[in-house]
Amino acid sequence: MDWSDLIDTAFDVAGNSSGDHRAAALRTIEANVGADEKPIASTAGRHPDHFRKGVLVLTTHRLLFLKDGKPPVPVPLPAVTDATVTRTRINGEVLLVVALTGSHRFEDVVKAEVFAEQLRAAARLAREGSRKEQLAAAPAAPAPASTGAELLDQLERLAALHTAGALTAEEFTRAKQRLIG
């Protein structure tokens, strides 16, 4: 699957046959994705601030919401902590994406359950990849802190990694114990 196939699929699902909107979405994607970023899935949905549907694009690095050639709303996958779907009479299937960068709500999402599962799986893979990169970049055994301020700084960095999901509770506890004594 390439980017144009992904955009075409999402616009077909949205019921939008506008060639101009498809071309604008494709230009936006191509201008905003990295060389190593690959398409995973797409669907149609509506941001609560917009009347018409846009395109939700899931890549190997992030979730993007595209609407009428406007700058995309990006959500980095390693920051995604949860994706849930609810159903309402007015807004249809509602996808709520909770991330460290904030909460994002998309309404009237087509095949929201399937897309949410793909999003959760991609986020899990992205977190595991970033955890491996961080562990590989970290020194094998941190040098003991010479001052209380340095120790506090290192503990705060560990806590931030744990909060971001880069370290499990067990990894966090072991690293903290190594620092303290």
JSON list of C-alpha atoms in Angstrom, two decimals:
[
{"chain": "A", "resi": 1, "resn": "MET", "atom": "CA", "xyz": [0.00, 0.00, 0.00]},
{"chain": "A", "resi": 2, "resn": "ASP", "atom": "CA", "xyz": [1.32, 3.45, -0.86]},
{"chain": "A", "resi": 3, "resn": "TRP", "atom": "CA", "xyz": [0.18, 6.91, 0.24]},
{"chain": "A", "resi": 4, "resn": "SER", "atom": "CA", "xyz": [-2.18, 7.51, -2.70]},
{"chain": "A", "resi": 5, "resn": "ASP", "atom": "CA", "xyz": [-3.92, 4.16, -2.12]},
{"chain": "A", "resi": 6, "resn": "LEU", "atom": "CA", "xyz": [-4.31, 5.03, 1.56]},
{"chain": "A", "resi": 7, "resn": "ILE", "atom": "CA", "xyz": [-5.82, 8.46, 0.80]},
{"chain": "A", "resi": 8, "resn": "ASP", "atom": "CA", "xyz": [-8.10, 7.06, -1.92]},
{"chain": "A", "resi": 9, "resn": "THR", "atom": "CA", "xyz": [-9.40, 4.38, 0.45]},
{"chain": "A", "resi": 10, "resn": "ALA", "atom": "CA", "xyz": [-10.14, 6.91, 3.18]},
{"chain": "A", "resi": 11, "resn": "PHE", "atom": "CA", "xyz": [-11.93, 9.31, 0.81]},
{"chain": "A", "resi": 12, "resn": "ASP", "atom": "CA", "xyz": [-13.98, 6.44, -0.64]},
{"chain": "A", "resi": 13, "resn": "VAL", "atom": "CA", "xyz": [-15.00, 5.45, 2.89]},
{"chain": "A", "resi": 14, "resn": "ALA", "atom": "CA", "xyz": [-15.90, 9.07, 3.63]},
{"chain": "A", "resi": 15, "resn": "GLY", "atom": "CA", "xyz": [-18.03, 9.26, 0.50]},
{"chain": "A", "resi": 16, "resn": "ASN", "atom": "CA", "xyz": [-16.01, 12.20, -0.77]},
{"chain": "A", "resi": 17, "resn": "SER", "atom": "CA", "xyz": [-15.23, 11.96, -4.47]},
{"chain": "A", "resi": 18, "resn": "SER", "atom": "CA", "xyz": [-13.56, 15.37, -4.76]},
{"chain": "A", "resi": 19, "resn": "GLY", "atom": "CA", "xyz": [-10.33, 14.98, -6.71]},
{"chain": "A", "resi": 20, "resn": "ASP", "atom": "CA", "xyz": [-9.12, 18.34, -5.39]},
{"chain": "A", "resi": 21, "resn": "HIS", "atom": "CA", "xyz": [-9.50, 17.26, -1.76]},
{"chain": "A", "resi": 22, "resn": "ARG", "atom": "CA", "xyz": [-7.75, 13.95, -2.47]},
{"chain": "A", "resi": 23, "resn": "ALA", "atom": "CA", "xyz": [-4.86, 15.72, -4.20]},
{"chain": "A", "resi": 24, "resn": "ALA", "atom": "CA", "xyz": [-4.57, 18.25, -1.34]},
{"chain": "A", "resi": 25, "resn": "ALA", "atom": "CA", "xyz": [-4.53, 15.44, 1.24]},
{"chain": "A", "resi": 26, "resn": "LEU", "atom": "CA", "xyz": [-1.87, 13.56, -0.72]},
{"chain": "A", "resi": 27, "resn": "ARG", "atom": "CA", "xyz": [0.29, 16.70, -1.00]},
{"chain": "A", "resi": 28, "resn": "THR", "atom": "CA", "xyz": [-0.09, 17.30, 2.75]},
{"chain": "A", "resi": 29, "resn": "ILE", "atom": "CA", "xyz": [0.92, 13.71, 3.56]},
{"chain": "A", "resi": 30, "resn": "GLU", "atom": "CA", "xyz": [3.93, 13.77, 1.25]},
{"chain": "A", "resi": 31, "resn": "ALA", "atom": "CA", "xyz": [5.09, 17.08, 2.73]},
{"chain": "A", "resi": 32, "resn": "ASN", "atom": "CA", "xyz": [4.77, 15.88, 6.33]},
{"chain": "A", "resi": 33, "resn": "VAL", "atom": "CA", "xyz": [6.01, 12.28, 6.43]},
{"chain": "A", "resi": 34, "resn": "GLY", "atom": "CA", "xyz": [9.57, 11.14, 6.93]},
{"chain": "A", "resi": 35, "resn": "ALA", "atom": "CA", "xyz": [11.49, 8.96, 4.52]},
{"chain": "A", "resi": 36, "resn": "ASP", "atom": "CA", "xyz": [11.26, 5.95, 6.86]},
{"chain": "A", "resi": 37, "resn": "GLU", "atom": "CA", "xyz": [7.57, 6.51, 7.66]},
{"chain": "A", "resi": 38, "resn": "LYS", "atom": "CA", "xyz": [5.23, 3.96, 6.06]},
{"chain": "A", "resi": 39, "resn": "PRO", "atom": "CA", "xyz": [1.41, 3.88, 5.73]},
{"chain": "A", "resi": 40, "resn": "ILE", "atom": "CA", "xyz": [-0.54, 1.42, 7.88]},
{"chain": "A", "resi": 41, "resn": "ALA", "atom": "CA", "xyz": [-4.25, 2.26, 7.65]},
{"chain": "A", "resi": 42, "resn": "SER", "atom": "CA", "xyz": [-6.76, 5.01, 7.04]},
{"chain": "A", "resi": 43, "resn": "THR", "atom": "CA", "xyz": [-10.40, 5.77, 7.65]},
{"chain": "A", "resi": 44, "resn": "ALA", "atom": "CA", "xyz": [-12.75, 8.69, 7.61]},
{"chain": "A", "resi": 45, "resn": "GLY", "atom": "CA", "xyz": [-13.93, 10.66, 10.60]},
{"chain": "A", "resi": 46, "resn": "ARG", "atom": "CA", "xyz": [-14.86, 14.10, 11.77]},
{"chain": "A", "resi": 47, "resn": "HIS", "atom": "CA", "xyz": [-13.05, 16.30, 14.24]},
{"chain": "A", "resi": 48, "resn": "PRO", "atom": "CA", "xyz": [-15.56, 17.94, 16.63]},
{"chain": "A", "resi": 49, "resn": "ASP", "atom": "CA", "xyz": [-14.54, 21.38, 15.29]},
{"chain": "A", "resi": 50, "resn": "HIS", "atom": "CA", "xyz": [-15.41, 20.48, 11.68]},
{"chain": "A", "resi": 51, "resn": "PHE", "atom": "CA", "xyz": [-18.72, 19.77, 9.99]},
{"chain": "A", "resi": 52, "resn": "ARG", "atom": "CA", "xyz": [-17.46, 17.60, 7.13]},
{"chain": "A", "resi": 53, "resn": "LYS", "atom": "CA", "xyz": [-15.42, 14.43, 7.46]},
{"chain": "A", "resi": 54, "resn": "GLY", "atom": "CA", "xyz": [-11.68, 14.34, 7.09]},
{"chain": "A", "resi": 55, "resn": "VAL", "atom": "CA", "xyz": [-9.16, 11.54, 6.82]},
{"chain": "A", "resi": 56, "resn": "LEU", "atom": "CA", "xyz": [-7.48, 9.73, 9.70]},
{"chain": "A", "resi": 57, "resn": "VAL", "atom": "CA", "xyz": [-4.15, 8.31, 8.53]},
{"chain": "A", "resi": 58, "resn": "LEU", "atom": "CA", "xyz": [-2.15, 5.87, 10.63]},
{"chain": "A", "resi": 59, "resn": "THR", "atom": "CA", "xyz": [1.56, 5.62, 9.83]},
{"chain": "A", "resi": 60, "resn": "THR", "atom": "CA", "xyz": [4.41, 3.75, 11.45]},
{"chain": "A", "resi": 61, "resn": "HIS", "atom": "CA", "xyz": [5.26, 6.92, 13.42]},
{"chain": "A", "resi": 62, "resn": "ARG", "atom": "CA", "xyz": [2.01, 8.79, 14.11]},
{"chain": "A", "resi": 63, "resn": "LEU", "atom": "CA", "xyz": [-1.67, 9.34, 13.62]},
{"chain": "A", "resi": 64, "resn": "LEU", "atom": "CA", "xyz": [-2.61, 12.24, 11.35]},
{"chain": "A", "resi": 65, "resn": "PHE", "atom": "CA", "xyz": [-5.96, 13.95, 10.81]},
{"chain": "A", "resi": 66, "resn": "LEU", "atom": "CA", "xyz": [-6.22, 15.65, 7.41]},
{"chain": "A", "resi": 67, "resn": "LYS", "atom": "CA", "xyz": [-8.96, 18.08, 6.48]},
{"chain": "A", "resi": 68, "resn": "ASP", "atom": "CA", "xyz": [-9.30, 20.18, 3.33]},
{"chain": "A", "resi": 69, "resn": "GLY", "atom": "CA", "xyz": [-5.56, 20.77, 2.80]},
{"chain": "A", "resi": 70, "resn": "LYS", "atom": "CA", "xyz": [-5.11, 22.25, 6.27]},
{"chain": "A", "resi": 71, "resn": "PRO", "atom": "CA", "xyz": [-2.01, 21.35, 8.31]},
{"chain": "A", "resi": 72, "resn": "PRO", "atom": "CA", "xyz": [-2.43, 17.86, 9.78]},
{"chain": "A", "resi": 73, "resn": "VAL", "atom": "CA", "xyz": [-3.19, 17.26, 13.44]},
{"chain": "A", "resi": 74, "resn": "PRO", "atom": "CA", "xyz": [-0.34, 14.86, 14.40]},
{"chain": "A", "resi": 75, "resn": "VAL", "atom": "CA", "xyz": [-0.34, 12.44, 17.34]},
{"chain": "A", "resi": 76, "resn": "PRO", "atom": "CA", "xyz": [3.02, 10.63, 17.81]},
{"chain": "A", "resi": 77, "resn": "LEU", "atom": "CA", "xyz": [2.48, 6.89, 18.28]},
{"chain": "A", "resi": 78, "resn": "PRO", "atom": "CA", "xyz": [4.91, 6.40, 21.18]},
{"chain": "A", "resi": 79, "resn": "ALA", "atom": "CA", "xyz": [2.83, 8.96, 23.10]},
{"chain": "A", "resi": 80, "resn": "VAL", "atom": "CA", "xyz": [-0.49, 7.12, 22.56]},
{"chain": "A", "resi": 81, "resn": "THR", "atom": "CA", "xyz": [-1.60, 5.45, 25.79]},
{"chain": "A", "resi": 82, "resn": "ASP", "atom": "CA", "xyz": [-5.14, 4.40, 24.85]},
{"chain": "A", "resi": 83, "resn": "ALA", "atom": "CA", "xyz": [-7.67, 4.37, 22.02]},
{"chain": "A", "resi": 84, "resn": "THR", "atom": "CA", "xyz": [-11.30, 3.69, 22.84]},
{"chain": "A", "resi": 85, "resn": "VAL", "atom": "CA", "xyz": [-14.50, 3.66, 20.84]},
{"chain": "A", "resi": 86, "resn": "THR", "atom": "CA", "xyz": [-17.96, 4.65, 22.06]},
{"chain": "A", "resi": 87, "resn": "ARG", "atom": "CA", "xyz": [-21.21, 4.96, 20.16]},
{"chain": "A", "resi": 88, "resn": "THR", "atom": "CA", "xyz": [-23.68, 7.82, 20.38]},
{"chain": "A", "resi": 89, "resn": "ARG", "atom": "CA", "xyz": [-26.88, 8.56, 18.50]},
{"chain": "A", "resi": 90, "resn": "ILE", "atom": "CA", "xyz": [-25.73, 11.98, 17.37]},
{"chain": "A", "resi": 91, "resn": "ASN", "atom": "CA", "xyz": [-22.01, 11.46, 16.72]},
{"chain": "A", "resi": 92, "resn": "GLY", "atom": "CA", "xyz": [-21.95, 7.79, 15.62]},
{"chain": "A", "resi": 93, "resn": "GLU", "atom": "CA", "xyz": [-18.80, 5.90, 16.51]},
{"chain": "A", "resi": 94, "resn": "VAL", "atom": "CA", "xyz": [-16.50, 8.16, 18.53]},
{"chain": "A", "resi": 95, "resn": "LEU", "atom": "CA", "xyz": [-12.77, 7.41, 18.67]},
{"chain": "A", "resi": 96, "resn": "LEU", "atom": "CA", "xyz": [-11.02, 8.86, 21.71]},
{"chain": "A", "resi": 97, "resn": "VAL", "atom": "CA", "xyz": [-7.24, 8.80, 21.48]},
{"chain": "A", "resi": 98, "resn": "VAL", "atom": "CA", "xyz": [-5.45, 9.49, 24.75]},
{"chain": "A", "resi": 99, "resn": "ALA", "atom": "CA", "xyz": [-1.80, 10.47, 24.40]},
{"chain": "A", "resi": 100, "resn": "LEU", "atom": "CA", "xyz": [0.86, 12.15, 26.48]},
{"chain": "A", "resi": 101, "resn": "THR", "atom": "CA", "xyz": [0.38, 15.15, 24.16]},
{"chain": "A", "resi": 102, "resn": "GLY", "atom": "CA", "xyz": [-3.32, 15.40, 25.02]},
{"chain": "A", "resi": 103, "resn": "SER", "atom": "CA", "xyz": [-6.66, 13.85, 24.27]},
{"chain": "A", "resi": 104, "resn": "HIS", "atom": "CA", "xyz": [-8.08, 13.76, 20.73]},
{"chain": "A", "resi": 105, "resn": "ARG", "atom": "CA", "xyz": [-11.71, 13.04, 19.84]},
{"chain": "A", "resi": 106, "resn": "PHE", "atom": "CA", "xyz": [-12.90, 12.03, 16.39]},
{"chain": "A", "resi": 107, "resn": "GLU", "atom": "CA", "xyz": [-16.61, 11.55, 15.69]},
{"chain": "A", "resi": 108, "resn": "ASP", "atom": "CA", "xyz": [-18.57, 9.58, 13.10]},
{"chain": "A", "resi": 109, "resn": "VAL", "atom": "CA", "xyz": [-15.49, 7.39, 12.45]},
{"chain": "A", "resi": 110, "resn": "VAL", "atom": "CA", "xyz": [-16.00, 4.66, 9.88]},
{"chain": "A", "resi": 111, "resn": "LYS", "atom": "CA", "xyz": [-15.04, 1.18, 11.17]},
{"chain": "A", "resi": 112, "resn": "ALA", "atom": "CA", "xyz": [-13.78, 2.77, 14.38]},
{"chain": "A", "resi": 113, "resn": "GLU", "atom": "CA", "xyz": [-13.24, -0.51, 16.28]},
{"chain": "A", "resi": 114, "resn": "VAL", "atom": "CA", "xyz": [-10.98, -1.92, 13.57]},
{"chain": "A", "resi": 115, "resn": "PHE", "atom": "CA", "xyz": [-9.05, 1.34, 13.27]},
{"chain": "A", "resi": 116, "resn": "ALA", "atom": "CA", "xyz": [-8.69, 1.64, 17.07]},
{"chain": "A", "resi": 117, "resn": "GLU", "atom": "CA", "xyz": [-7.22, -1.87, 17.24]},
{"chain": "A", "resi": 118, "resn": "GLN", "atom": "CA", "xyz": [-4.75, -1.03, 14.45]},
{"chain": "A", "resi": 119, "resn": "LEU", "atom": "CA", "xyz": [-3.85, 2.19, 16.30]},
{"chain": "A", "resi": 120, "resn": "ARG", "atom": "CA", "xyz": [-3.29, 0.37, 19.62]},
{"chain": "A", "resi": 121, "resn": "ALA", "atom": "CA", "xyz": [-1.08, -2.25, 17.93]},
{"chain": "A", "resi": 122, "resn": "ALA", "atom": "CA", "xyz": [0.97, 0.37, 16.07]},
{"chain": "A", "resi": 123, "resn": "ALA", "atom": "CA", "xyz": [1.38, 2.44, 19.26]},
{"chain": "A", "resi": 124, "resn": "ARG", "atom": "CA", "xyz": [2.53, -0.64, 21.17]},
{"chain": "A", "resi": 125, "resn": "LEU", "atom": "CA", "xyz": [5.14, -1.39, 18.48]},
{"chain": "A", "resi": 126, "resn": "ALA", "atom": "CA", "xyz": [6.29, 2.24, 18.42]},
{"chain": "A", "resi": 127, "resn": "ARG", "atom": "CA", "xyz": [6.70, 2.29, 22.23]},
{"chain": "A", "resi": 128, "resn": "GLU", "atom": "CA", "xyz": [8.66, -0.98, 22.17]},
{"chain": "A", "resi": 129, "resn": "GLY", "atom": "CA", "xyz": [10.91, 0.38, 19.41]},
{"chain": "A", "resi": 130, "resn": "SER", "atom": "CA", "xyz": [11.58, 3.62, 21.27]},
{"chain": "A", "resi": 131, "resn": "ARG", "atom": "CA", "xyz": [12.17, 1.71, 24.54]},
{"chain": "A", "resi": 132, "resn": "LYS", "atom": "CA", "xyz": [14.79, -0.45, 22.80]},
{"chain": "A", "resi": 133, "resn": "GLU", "atom": "CA", "xyz": [16.45, 2.64, 21.31]},
{"chain": "A", "resi": 134, "resn": "GLN", "atom": "CA", "xyz": [16.55, 4.35, 24.71]},
{"chain": "A", "resi": 135, "resn": "LEU", "atom": "CA", "xyz": [17.94, 1.27, 26.44]},
{"chain": "A", "resi": 136, "resn": "ALA", "atom": "CA", "xyz": [20.59, 0.84, 23.75]},
{"chain": "A", "resi": 137, "resn": "ALA", "atom": "CA", "xyz": [21.60, 4.49, 24.08]},
{"chain": "A", "resi": 138, "resn": "ALA", "atom": "CA", "xyz": [21.70, 4.36, 27.88]},
{"chain": "A", "resi": 139, "resn": "PRO", "atom": "CA", "xyz": [24.97, 3.48, 29.60]},
{"chain": "A", "resi": 140, "resn": "ALA", "atom": "CA", "xyz": [25.17, -0.07, 31.02]},
{"chain": "A", "resi": 141, "resn": "ALA", "atom": "CA", "xyz": [25.58, 1.16, 34.59]},
{"chain": "A", "resi": 142, "resn": "PRO", "atom": "CA", "xyz": [25.09, 4.82, 35.43]},
{"chain": "A", "resi": 143, "resn": "ALA", "atom": "CA", "xyz": [27.92, 6.47, 37.31]},
{"chain": "A", "resi": 144, "resn": "PRO", "atom": "CA", "xyz": [27.06, 7.29, 40.89]},
{"chain": "A", "resi": 145, "resn": "ALA", "atom": "CA", "xyz": [25.86, 10.84, 41.32]},
{"chain": "A", "resi": 146, "resn": "SER", "atom": "CA", "xyz": [28.36, 13.05, 43.02]},
{"chain": "A", "resi": 147, "resn": "THR", "atom": "CA", "xyz": [25.81, 15.54, 44.32]},
{"chain": "A", "resi": 148, "resn": "GLY", "atom": "CA", "xyz": [22.23, 15.42, 45.48]},
{"chain": "A", "resi": 149, "resn": "ALA", "atom": "CA", "xyz": [21.20, 17.70, 42.62]},
{"chain": "A", "resi": 150, "resn": "GLU", "atom": "CA", "xyz": [22.62, 15.31, 40.02]},
{"chain": "A", "resi": 151, "resn": "LEU", "atom": "CA", "xyz": [20.89, 12.35, 41.67]},
{"chain": "A", "resi": 152, "resn": "LEU", "atom": "CA", "xyz": [17.58, 14.22, 41.72]},
{"chain": "A", "resi": 153, "resn": "ASP", "atom": "CA", "xyz": [18.01, 15.15, 38.04]},
{"chain": "A", "resi": 154, "resn": "GLN", "atom": "CA", "xyz": [18.67, 11.52, 37.07]},
{"chain": "A", "resi": 155, "resn": "LEU", "atom": "CA", "xyz": [15.68, 10.32, 39.10]},
{"chain": "A", "resi": 156, "resn": "GLU", "atom": "CA", "xyz": [13.44, 12.89, 37.38]},
{"chain": "A", "resi": 157, "resn": "ARG", "atom": "CA", "xyz": [14.62, 11.69, 33.96]},
{"chain": "A", "resi": 158, "resn": "LEU", "atom": "CA", "xyz": [13.88, 8.08, 34.94]},
{"chain": "A", "resi": 159, "resn": "ALA", "atom": "CA", "xyz": [10.42, 9.08, 36.16]},
{"chain": "A", "resi": 160, "resn": "ALA", "atom": "CA", "xyz": [9.75, 10.88, 32.86]},
{"chain": "A", "resi": 161, "resn": "LEU", "atom": "CA", "xyz": [10.76, 7.78, 30.90]},
{"chain": "A", "resi": 162, "resn": "HIS", "atom": "CA", "xyz": [8.50, 5.64, 33.08]},
{"chain": "A", "resi": 163, "resn": "THR", "atom": "CA", "xyz": [5.57, 8.06, 32.66]},
{"chain": "A", "resi": 164, "resn": "ALA", "atom": "CA", "xyz": [6.11, 8.13, 28.89]},
{"chain": "A", "resi": 165, "resn": "GLY", "atom": "CA", "xyz": [5.89, 4.34, 28.82]},
{"chain": "A", "resi": 166, "resn": "ALA", "atom": "CA", "xyz": [9.52, 3.89, 27.78]},
{"chain": "A", "resi": 167, "resn": "LEU", "atom": "CA", "xyz": [10.26, 1.95, 30.98]},
{"chain": "A", "resi": 168, "resn": "THR", "atom": "CA", "xyz": [8.10, -0.66, 32.65]},
{"chain": "A", "resi": 169, "resn": "ALA", "atom": "CA", "xyz": [7.49, -0.42, 36.40]},
{"chain": "A", "resi": 170, "resn": "GLU", "atom": "CA", "xyz": [10.08, -3.18, 36.96]},
{"chain": "A", "resi": 171, "resn": "GLU", "atom": "CA", "xyz": [12.70, -1.47, 34.78]},
{"chain": "A", "resi": 172, "resn": "PHE", "atom": "CA", "xyz": [12.04, 1.84, 36.53]},
{"chain": "A", "resi": 173, "resn": "THR", "atom": "CA", "xyz": [12.43, 0.26, 39.98]},
{"chain": "A", "resi": 174, "resn": "ARG", "atom": "CA", "xyz": [15.71, -1.47, 39.04]},
{"chain": "A", "resi": 175, "resn": "ALA", "atom": "CA", "xyz": [17.18, 1.70, 37.51]},
{"chain": "A", "resi": 176, "resn": "LYS", "atom": "CA", "xyz": [16.11, 3.73, 40.53]},
{"chain": "A", "resi": 177, "resn": "GLN", "atom": "CA", "xyz": [17.74, 1.22, 42.90]},
{"chain": "A", "resi": 178, "resn": "ARG", "atom": "CA", "xyz": [20.98, 1.34, 40.87]},
{"chain": "A", "resi": 179, "resn": "LEU", "atom": "CA", "xyz": [21.04, 5.13, 41.20]},
{"chain": "A", "resi": 180, "resn": "ILE", "atom": "CA", "xyz": [20.25, 5.26, 44.88]},
{"chain": "A", "resi": 181, "resn": "GLY", "atom": "CA", "xyz": [22.56, 2.55, 46.07]}
]
